[in-house]
Coordinates of C-alpha atoms and ligand atoms in Angstrom, one line a residue:
X1 CA 19.2 -1.6 26.4
X2 CA 16.6 -3.1 23.9
X3 CA 15.2 -1.1 20.9
X4 CA 12.3 0.8 20.7
X5 CA 9.3 -0.5 18.8
X6 CA 6.5 1.4 17.1
X7 CA 3.4 -0.2 16.0
X8 CA 2.0 2.4 13.4
X9 CA -1.7 1.7 12.9
X10 CA -3.6 4.0 10.0
X11 CA -7.2 4.3 11.3
X12 CA -10.1 5.4 9.3
X13 CA -14.0 5.0 10.8
X14 CA -12.6 2.6 13.4
X15 CA -14.4 3.6 16.4
X16 CA -16.1 -0.2 16.5
X17 CA -12.8 -1.7 16.6
X18 CA -10.1 0.7 18.6
X19 CA -10.8 -0.3 22.1
X20 CA -10.3 -4.0 21.5
X21 CA -7.4 -3.3 19.3
X22 CA -5.9 -1.4 21.6
X23 CA -6.4 -3.4 24.2
X24 CA -5.1 -6.4 22.8
X25 CA -1.8 -4.6 21.2
X26 CA -0.9 -3.4 25.0
X27 CA -1.3 -6.6 26.2
X28 CA 1.1 -7.8 23.4
X29 CA 3.6 -4.6 23.7
X30 CA 3.6 -5.1 27.8
X31 CA 4.5 -8.7 27.3
X32 CA 7.4 -8.0 25.1
X33 CA 8.9 -5.3 27.4
X34 CA 8.7 -7.5 30.4
X35 CA 10.1 -10.3 28.3
X36 CA 12.9 -7.7 27.9
X37 CA 12.4 -8.0 24.0
X38 CA 11.9 -4.5 23.4
X39 CA 12.7 -1.0 25.1
X40 CA 9.9 0.2 27.6
X41 CA 9.8 3.6 25.5
X42 CA 7.8 1.2 22.8
X43 CA 4.6 2.4 21.9
X44 CA 1.4 2.3 20.1
X45 CA 0.9 5.0 17.2
X46 CA -2.6 5.3 16.1
X47 CA -3.2 7.7 12.8
X48 CA -6.6 8.9 12.4
X49 CA -6.6 9.6 8.7
X50 CA -10.1 12.0 8.9
X51 CA -12.4 10.0 10.5
X52 CA -15.8 11.3 10.6
X53 CA -17.0 9.1 13.5
X54 CA -15.2 9.1 17.1
X55 CA -12.4 8.0 16.1
X56 CA -9.8 10.7 17.5
X57 CA -11.9 11.1 20.9
X58 CA -11.6 7.5 21.2
X59 CA -7.3 7.6 20.9
X60 CA -7.0 10.5 22.7
X61 CA -9.1 8.9 25.7
X62 CA -6.9 6.0 25.2
X63 CA -3.8 8.3 25.2
X64 CA -5.1 9.9 28.5
X65 CA -5.4 6.7 30.2
X66 CA -2.1 5.1 28.9
X67 CA 1.1 6.4 27.9
X68 CA 2.1 3.6 25.7
X69 CA -0.8 4.6 23.2
X70 CA -0.1 7.8 21.2
X71 CA -1.4 9.5 18.2
X72 CA -1.9 11.8 15.6
X73 CA -4.2 13.5 13.9
X74 CA -4.2 13.9 9.7
X75 CA -5.9 17.2 8.7
X76 CA -8.2 15.3 6.7
X77 CA -9.0 11.8 5.1
X78 CA -5.9 11.3 2.7
X79 CA -6.1 7.2 2.3
X80 CA -4.7 4.3 3.8
X81 CA -1.2 4.9 2.0
X82 CA -0.6 8.5 3.0
X83 CA -2.1 7.7 6.5
X84 CA 0.5 5.1 7.1
X85 CA 3.3 7.1 5.7
X86 CA 2.2 10.0 8.0
X87 CA 2.5 7.5 10.9
X88 CA 5.9 6.0 9.8
X89 CA 7.6 9.4 9.1
X90 CA 6.5 10.4 12.4
X91 CA 7.3 6.8 14.4
X92 CA 10.8 7.4 12.7
X93 CA 11.7 10.0 15.1
X94 CA 11.2 8.1 18.2
X95 CA 11.9 4.8 17.4
X96 CA 14.6 1.9 15.8
X97 CA 11.9 -0.1 14.1
X98 CA 8.3 0.2 13.3
X99 CA 5.4 -2.6 12.6
X100 CA 2.8 -1.3 10.4
X101 CA -0.7 -3.0 10.5
X102 CA -4.3 -2.9 10.3
X103 CA -6.5 -1.4 13.2
X104 CA -9.1 -4.3 12.6
X105 CA -6.1 -6.8 13.6
X106 CA -6.6 -9.0 10.5
X107 CA -2.8 -9.0 10.8
X108 CA -2.1 -12.0 13.4
X109 CA -0.3 -9.9 15.9
X110 CA 1.3 -13.1 17.3
X111 CA 3.7 -13.1 14.7
X112 CA 5.1 -9.7 15.9
X113 CA 7.8 -11.4 18.1
X114 CA 8.8 -13.2 15.0
X115 CA 9.0 -10.0 13.2
X116 CA 11.5 -8.6 15.8
X117 CA 13.5 -11.5 16.1
X118 CA 14.3 -11.4 12.7
X119 CA 15.3 -7.7 12.9
X120 CA 17.6 -8.3 16.0
X121 CA 19.2 -11.1 13.4
X122 CA 20.1 -8.4 10.8
X123 CA 17.0 -7.6 8.9
X124 CA 16.3 -3.9 7.9
X125 CA 13.0 -5.4 6.3
X126 CA 10.5 -7.8 7.8
X127 CA 7.5 -8.8 5.4
X128 CA 4.5 -10.2 6.5
X129 CA 3.3 -12.8 4.3
X130 CA -0.5 -14.3 4.2
X131 CA 0.3 -18.3 4.3
X132 CA -3.2 -18.9 3.2
X133 CA -6.1 -16.9 1.6
X134 CA -8.9 -18.9 3.0
X135 CA -11.0 -16.3 4.7
X136 CA -11.2 -14.1 1.2
X137 CA -13.9 -14.2 -1.0
X138 CA -13.9 -15.9 -4.0
X139 CA -13.6 -13.0 -6.0
X140 CA -10.9 -11.6 -3.9
X141 CA -8.5 -14.2 -4.4
X142 CA -9.0 -14.4 -8.1
X143 CA -8.7 -10.6 -8.5
X144 CA -5.7 -10.4 -5.7
X145 CA -4.3 -13.1 -7.7
X146 CA -4.2 -11.8 -11.1
X147 CA -2.9 -8.5 -9.7
X148 CA 0.3 -10.0 -8.2
X149 CA 0.9 -11.7 -11.4
X150 CA 0.2 -8.6 -13.7
X151 CA 2.5 -6.9 -11.7
X152 CA 5.2 -9.4 -11.8
X153 CA 4.7 -9.6 -15.7
X154 CA 5.1 -5.7 -15.8
X155 CA 8.3 -6.1 -14.2
X156 CA 7.4 -4.7 -10.7
X157 CA 9.1 -6.7 -7.9
X158 CA 6.7 -7.2 -5.3
X159 CA 6.8 -9.4 -2.3
X160 CA 3.6 -12.3 -3.3
X161 CA 0.9 -11.9 -0.7
X162 CA 2.4 -9.1 1.4
X163 CA 0.0 -6.4 2.0
X164 CA 1.1 -3.6 4.5
X165 CA 2.2 -5.7 7.6
X166 CA 5.8 -5.4 7.8
X167 CA 8.4 -4.2 10.0
X168 CA 10.7 -1.4 9.3
X169 CA 14.2 -0.4 11.0
X170 CA 15.1 3.4 11.4
X171 CA 17.1 3.2 8.7
X172 CA 14.9 1.7 6.1
X173 CA 12.5 4.2 6.8
X174 CA 15.3 6.9 6.6
X175 CA 15.6 5.1 2.9
X176 CA 11.9 5.4 2.3
X177 CA 11.8 9.3 3.2
X178 CA 13.8 9.8 0.2
X179 CA 11.7 8.8 -1.9
X180 CA 9.3 12.0 -2.7
X181 CA 6.7 10.8 -5.0
X182 CA 3.1 11.6 -4.0
X183 CA 1.4 8.7 -5.3
X184 CA 2.2 6.5 -3.1
X185 CA 2.0 2.6 -3.2
X186 CA 4.2 1.6 -0.4
X187 CA 4.7 -2.2 -1.0
X188 CA 5.8 -1.8 -4.5
X189 CA 8.3 1.2 -3.0
X190 CA 9.5 -0.5 -0.2
X191 CA 11.6 -3.6 -2.0
X192 CA 13.5 -0.5 -3.9
X193 CA 14.9 0.5 -0.5
X194 CA 16.9 -2.5 -0.4
X195 CA 18.7 -3.7 2.6
X196 CA 18.6 -7.1 4.2
X197 CA 15.1 -8.6 4.4
X198 CA 13.3 -11.5 5.3
X199 CA 9.9 -12.9 5.4
X200 CA 7.5 -14.1 8.2
X201 CA 4.1 -15.8 7.1
X202 CA 1.0 -15.4 8.8
X203 CA -2.8 -16.1 8.7
X204 CA -5.1 -13.3 7.7
X205 CA -8.0 -13.4 9.9
X206 CA -11.3 -12.0 9.4
X207 CA -12.2 -8.2 10.3
X208 CA -13.6 -8.6 13.9
X209 CA -15.8 -5.7 13.9
X210 CA -17.0 -3.0 11.4
X211 CA -16.6 -2.6 7.5
X212 CA -13.9 -3.0 5.0
X213 CA -12.5 0.6 3.9
X214 CA -11.5 -0.9 0.8
X215 CA -14.6 -1.3 -1.8
X216 CA -14.3 -2.8 -5.3
X217 CA -13.7 0.9 -6.6
X218 CA -11.0 1.9 -4.3
X219 CA -9.3 -1.6 -4.6
X220 CA -9.2 -1.3 -8.3
X221 CA -8.1 2.6 -8.4
X222 CA -5.3 1.4 -5.9
X223 CA -4.3 -1.9 -8.4
X224 CA -4.3 0.7 -11.3
X225 CA -2.1 3.2 -9.2
X226 CA 0.3 0.5 -8.4
X227 CA 0.7 -0.2 -11.9
X228 CA 1.2 3.0 -13.0
X229 CA 3.3 4.3 -10.4
X230 CA 5.9 1.5 -10.7
X231 CA 6.1 0.6 -14.2
X232 CA 5.9 2.0 -17.6
X233 CA 5.3 -1.0 -19.9
X234 CA 1.9 -0.2 -20.2
X235 CA 3.4 2.6 -22.8
X236 CA 5.8 0.3 -24.3
X237 CA 2.9 -2.1 -25.0
X238 CA 1.0 0.4 -26.8
X239 CA 4.4 1.8 -28.7
X240 CA 4.5 -2.1 -29.5
X241 CA 1.0 -2.1 -30.8
X242 CA 1.5 0.9 -33.0
X243 CA 4.2 -0.7 -34.6
X244 CA 2.3 -4.1 -35.0
X245 CA -0.5 -2.0 -36.7
X246 CA 1.8 0.1 -38.9
X247 CA 3.4 -3.3 -40.6
X248 CA 0.1 -4.6 -40.9
X249 CA -1.0 -1.3 -42.6
X250 CA 1.9 -1.5 -44.8
X251 CA 1.0 -5.0 -45.7
X252 CA -2.3 -3.6 -46.6
X253 CA -1.7 -0.6 -48.4
X254 CA 0.4 -3.1 -50.6
X255 CA -2.7 -5.5 -51.1
X256 CA -4.9 -2.9 -52.0
X257 CA -2.7 -1.2 -55.0
X258 CA -1.9 -4.7 -56.2
X259 CA -5.7 -5.5 -56.1
X260 CA -6.4 -2.1 -57.8
X261 CA -3.8 -2.2 -60.6
X262 CA -5.3 -5.8 -61.4
X263 CA -8.6 -3.7 -61.5
X264 CA -10.0 -6.4 -59.1
X265 CA -11.3 -3.7 -56.8
X266 CA -14.0 -4.8 -53.9
X267 CA -16.5 -3.2 -52.1
X268 CA -14.5 -3.7 -49.0
X269 CA -17.0 -2.6 -46.5
X270 CA -16.4 -5.2 -43.9
X271 CA -12.7 -4.2 -43.6
X272 CA -13.3 -0.9 -43.7
X273 CA -15.7 -0.8 -41.0
X274 CA -13.6 -3.3 -38.8
X275 CA -10.6 -1.3 -39.3
X276 CA -12.2 2.1 -38.4
X277 CA -13.7 0.3 -35.4
X278 CA -10.6 -1.4 -34.2
X279 CA -8.1 1.3 -34.7
X280 CA -10.7 4.3 -33.0
X281 CA -10.8 1.7 -30.0
X282 CA -7.1 1.1 -29.7
X283 CA -6.4 4.8 -30.1
X284 CA -8.4 5.8 -27.4
X285 CA -7.4 3.2 -25.1
X286 CA -3.8 4.3 -26.0
X287 CA -4.7 7.9 -25.1
X288 CA -6.4 7.1 -21.7
X289 CA -3.3 5.0 -20.9
X290 CA -1.0 8.1 -21.8
X291 CA -3.4 10.3 -20.0
X292 CA -2.9 8.1 -16.8
X293 CA 0.8 8.7 -16.7
X294 CA 0.3 12.4 -17.7
X295 CA -2.1 12.8 -14.6
X296 CA 0.8 11.2 -12.6
X297 CA 3.1 13.4 -14.0
X298 CA 1.0 16.4 -13.0
X299 CA 0.0 15.1 -9.8
X300 CA 4.1 14.8 -9.3
X301 CA 5.3 18.0 -10.6
X302 CA 3.0 19.8 -8.2
X303 CA 5.0 18.3 -5.2
X304 CA 1.7 18.3 -2.9
X305 CA 2.5 17.5 0.9
X306 CA 1.4 13.9 1.3
X307 CA -0.3 14.7 4.3
X308 CA -0.9 17.2 7.0
X309 CA -0.9 16.3 10.6
X310 CA -3.0 18.9 12.5
X311 CA -2.6 16.9 16.2
X312 CA 0.2 15.1 17.8
X313 CA -0.1 13.5 21.2
X314 CA 3.4 13.4 22.6
X315 CA 4.7 12.7 26.4
X316 CA 7.1 15.7 26.6
X317 CA 6.2 16.1 30.1
X318 CA 7.0 12.3 30.9
X319 CA 10.5 12.7 29.2
X320 CA 10.0 10.2 26.9
X321 CA 12.5 10.3 24.4
Ligands
LIG401 N1 -7.5 3.2 6.0 C1 -7.4 4.4 6.3 N2 -7.8 5.1 5.2 C2 -8.7 5.2 4.5 C3 -9.1 3.7 3.9 C4 -8.5 2.8 5.2 O1 -6.3 4.7 7.3 O2 -9.1 6.0 3.8 C5 -7.5 1.9 7.1 C6 -8.1 1.4 7.8 O3 -8.7 2.1 9.0 C7 -7.4 0.0 8.1 C8 -6.6 0.1 7.2 O4 -6.4 1.2 6.5 O5 -6.7 0.3 9.7 C9 -7.0 -1.2 5.9 O6 -8.2 -0.8 5.9 P1 -9.2 -2.2 5.4 O7 -9.4 -3.0 6.5 O8 -10.9 -1.6 5.5 O9 -9.0 -2.6 4.6 P2 -9.1 -4.3 3.9 O10 -8.2 -5.4 4.9 O11 -10.3 -4.7 3.7 O12 -8.3 -4.1 2.6
LIG402 MG1 -8.6 -5.0 7.0

């Protein structure tokens, strides 16, 4: 008996792509079941992340027509990471392994076979890594590269050019479920779980319909979230800057005293204004960074639920696991 695979797909306003995505994934899954690579209980799990369009009714319709397709409906829009976690935590109950991917099929589904192969070879986590960024705009390429470099410098262990296209075994998901944080940055959290992992390269395509749900504003917020969820280096850097300024201040004090005693007091307008502005700026920036962390602590201590599932499509009548 082969293992059960669940494909987990978060969807937010994806009515334009769902039919096509479901069709292509079904073909893939059925093909793998036929070749006896995975169990016939394998499924596609769509997570509706509070879409405003017909996404959920399309999922319901797909489920009615085909029992390989199931879905969960979140109570409201919670964002990609939370929707993905909701899907993974649901799939964990029914599957031996899960693969998370985007609804727009930007992630090449032809490597799913390789993911599963690595799983059978003993990997608990298989990271899909983009072999090139040709389909990206110049801007996205530069910002993405800077982001990965910055994360590395800040001491966050992230797989280079890996987004959220990955396979996770049941026990890796159980590991993930032990991480109770509310601020989710899955691609930074998964490497913390440990276990044996491997990497599979793939080509990322362009979205075949609809628009990206990640405008620049969300992208920047996501990147900042990633940094502050996983690293406290920015606070250390601030402490470092503070210390350096303290030393410089000491030297300046000494200098001004000496100059004073020598009776050569100068007007000193430039240095005075400069230091007021510079110190004011650094202080505000530092307060902002520290505030960001306090905000995180505030959110974490409230322990609010990361997602609430309002509907679940299951086939209890069909006696599925
Ligand atoms: N998504 C989601 N909730 C959101 C935003 C996005 O579930 O609030 C889903 C979206 O439907 C897609 C995936 O997350 O399946 C990635 O989004 P998108 O393709 O728009 O991002 P991009 O590939 O442009 O980075
Ligand atoms: Mg996409």
